[in-house]
Amino acid sequence: MTKRPALCAALRPALVPVSCLLLAITAAPPAFATPGGDLSTLHNGRWTCEMPGTAVSQPKPEASEGFRIMPDSSYRTPDGTSGGGYLLLGRALTFTSGPYNGRRFEAQSASTVLQLDSDGRRTGLRCVRVGPPVGGFSDAPQAVLTDGSN
């Protein structure tokens, strides 16, 4: 016959397996955050991308690189015809599906991200949130606003 821990042995036989399991669960080490940082989302709305300028030149817009962030961690391309999903862990932004699948960025703020190459180095391309940050479905291109602003 196997020996039970003293606390489990003192309990009624019908409750021993459940009680011992609960005791084992509560004695488990604490869980830690996901490697890479906290899971988060970007502000919904239009993001425009550009190559930075210099002291003597303006930034160069890259219209084809922009995107529109939608609710539920999804995005649309600038023309609105296709899209996919993204993951934001800490400051690491990765497009995980759709036409931008694999594009990686480093978040500098809630409204600015810098594109990274396959080695994790900055490419120079930066994307910024255009307009005030908003939430919910009011950003969705198919949404009809009740205040008559559409």
Coordinates of C-alpha atoms in Angstrom, one line a residue:
M1 CA 0.0 0.0 0.0
T2 CA 1.4 3.4 -0.9
K3 CA 1.7 6.2 1.6
R4 CA -0.3 9.3 1.2
P5 CA 0.8 12.8 2.3
A6 CA -0.3 13.4 5.9
L7 CA -2.9 16.1 4.8
C8 CA -4.4 13.7 2.2
A9 CA -4.4 10.7 4.5
A10 CA -6.5 12.7 7.0
L11 CA -9.3 13.3 4.5
R12 CA -12.1 11.0 3.7
P13 CA -11.1 8.3 1.1
A14 CA -13.7 9.6 -1.5
L15 CA -12.2 13.1 -1.4
V16 CA -8.5 12.2 -1.4
P17 CA -7.8 12.3 -5.1
V18 CA -9.5 15.6 -5.7
S19 CA -8.1 17.2 -2.5
C20 CA -4.6 16.0 -3.3
L21 CA -4.9 17.4 -6.8
L22 CA -6.0 20.8 -5.5
L23 CA -3.1 20.7 -3.0
A24 CA -0.7 20.0 -5.9
I25 CA -2.2 22.8 -8.0
T26 CA -1.9 25.4 -5.3
A27 CA 1.7 24.4 -4.6
A28 CA 2.7 25.0 -8.3
P29 CA 5.2 27.8 -9.1
P30 CA 3.7 31.1 -10.2
A31 CA 3.0 31.7 -13.9
F32 CA 5.1 34.5 -15.6
A33 CA 4.3 36.8 -18.5
T34 CA 4.6 35.7 -22.1
P35 CA 8.2 36.1 -23.4
G36 CA 8.3 39.1 -25.6
G37 CA 6.1 41.3 -23.5
D38 CA 2.4 42.0 -22.8
L39 CA -0.1 41.3 -25.5
S40 CA -1.6 44.5 -26.8
T41 CA -3.3 46.1 -29.9
L42 CA -2.6 49.2 -32.0
H43 CA -5.0 52.1 -32.2
N44 CA -7.7 51.6 -34.8
G45 CA -7.6 53.7 -37.9
R46 CA -5.4 54.7 -40.8
W47 CA -1.6 54.4 -40.6
T48 CA 0.6 56.1 -43.2
C49 CA 4.2 55.1 -43.9
E50 CA 7.1 57.2 -45.0
M51 CA 10.9 57.3 -45.4
P52 CA 12.2 60.0 -43.1
G53 CA 13.5 63.2 -44.5
T54 CA 16.7 65.0 -43.6
A55 CA 17.5 68.6 -42.5
V56 CA 17.1 69.7 -46.2
S57 CA 14.4 67.3 -47.5
Q58 CA 10.8 66.3 -46.6
P59 CA 9.8 62.8 -45.6
K60 CA 9.0 60.6 -48.7
P61 CA 5.5 59.1 -48.4
E62 CA 5.2 55.4 -49.2
A63 CA 1.5 55.1 -49.9
S64 CA 1.6 51.4 -50.8
E65 CA 3.1 50.5 -47.5
G66 CA 0.3 52.0 -45.3
F67 CA -2.5 50.0 -43.6
R68 CA -5.7 50.5 -41.7
I69 CA -6.0 48.9 -38.3
M70 CA -9.4 47.3 -37.6
P71 CA -10.9 45.9 -34.4
D72 CA -9.9 42.4 -33.3
S73 CA -6.2 42.7 -34.2
S74 CA -6.8 42.9 -37.9
Y75 CA -5.7 45.2 -40.7
R76 CA -6.6 46.2 -44.3
T77 CA -4.4 47.2 -47.1
P78 CA -4.5 50.9 -48.3
D79 CA -7.0 50.0 -51.0
G80 CA -9.2 48.1 -48.6
T81 CA -9.4 45.0 -50.8
S82 CA -7.5 42.6 -48.6
G83 CA -6.1 42.2 -45.1
G84 CA -5.1 39.9 -42.3
G85 CA -4.1 39.8 -38.7
Y86 CA -1.3 41.1 -36.5
L87 CA 0.3 40.4 -33.1
L88 CA 1.7 43.1 -30.8
L89 CA 3.8 41.6 -28.0
G90 CA 5.5 44.3 -26.0
R91 CA 7.1 46.5 -28.6
A92 CA 7.3 43.8 -31.3
L93 CA 4.6 44.1 -34.0
T94 CA 4.3 41.3 -36.5
F95 CA 1.7 40.9 -39.3
T96 CA 0.7 37.3 -39.1
S97 CA -1.5 36.7 -42.1
G98 CA -2.6 38.3 -45.4
P99 CA -0.6 40.3 -47.9
Y100 CA 1.7 41.8 -45.2
N101 CA 2.4 38.4 -43.5
G102 CA 5.8 38.4 -42.0
R103 CA 6.3 42.2 -41.9
R104 CA 7.9 43.2 -38.6
F105 CA 8.0 46.5 -36.8
E106 CA 9.2 47.9 -33.5
A107 CA 6.7 50.1 -31.7
Q108 CA 8.2 53.5 -30.6
S109 CA 4.9 54.8 -29.2
A110 CA 1.2 54.2 -29.4
S111 CA 1.2 56.0 -32.8
T112 CA 4.6 55.2 -34.4
V113 CA 6.2 52.0 -35.5
L114 CA 9.5 51.4 -37.3
Q115 CA 9.8 48.6 -39.9
L116 CA 12.5 45.9 -39.3
D117 CA 14.3 43.7 -41.9
S118 CA 14.6 39.9 -41.6
D119 CA 17.7 40.4 -39.3
G120 CA 15.8 42.7 -36.9
R121 CA 17.5 45.9 -38.1
R122 CA 15.5 49.1 -38.8
T123 CA 14.9 49.7 -42.5
G124 CA 14.2 53.4 -42.2
L125 CA 10.5 53.1 -43.0
R126 CA 8.2 54.5 -40.3
C127 CA 4.5 54.3 -40.0
V128 CA 2.4 56.7 -38.0
R129 CA -1.2 56.8 -36.9
V130 CA -3.1 59.5 -38.8
G131 CA -5.8 61.4 -36.8
P132 CA -6.9 60.8 -33.2
P133 CA -6.9 57.3 -31.8
V134 CA -10.3 55.7 -31.8
G135 CA -11.7 52.4 -30.8
G136 CA -14.6 50.1 -31.7
F137 CA -16.2 49.7 -35.1
S138 CA -16.4 53.4 -36.0
D139 CA -13.1 53.0 -37.9
A140 CA -14.3 50.2 -40.1
P141 CA -14.8 51.3 -43.7
Q142 CA -18.2 49.5 -43.9
A143 CA -19.5 51.2 -40.7
V144 CA -22.3 53.7 -40.9
L145 CA -22.0 56.3 -38.2
T146 CA -25.3 57.4 -36.6
D147 CA -24.2 61.0 -36.2
G148 CA -24.4 61.6 -40.0
S149 CA -20.7 62.1 -40.5
N150 CA -20.4 59.4 -43.1

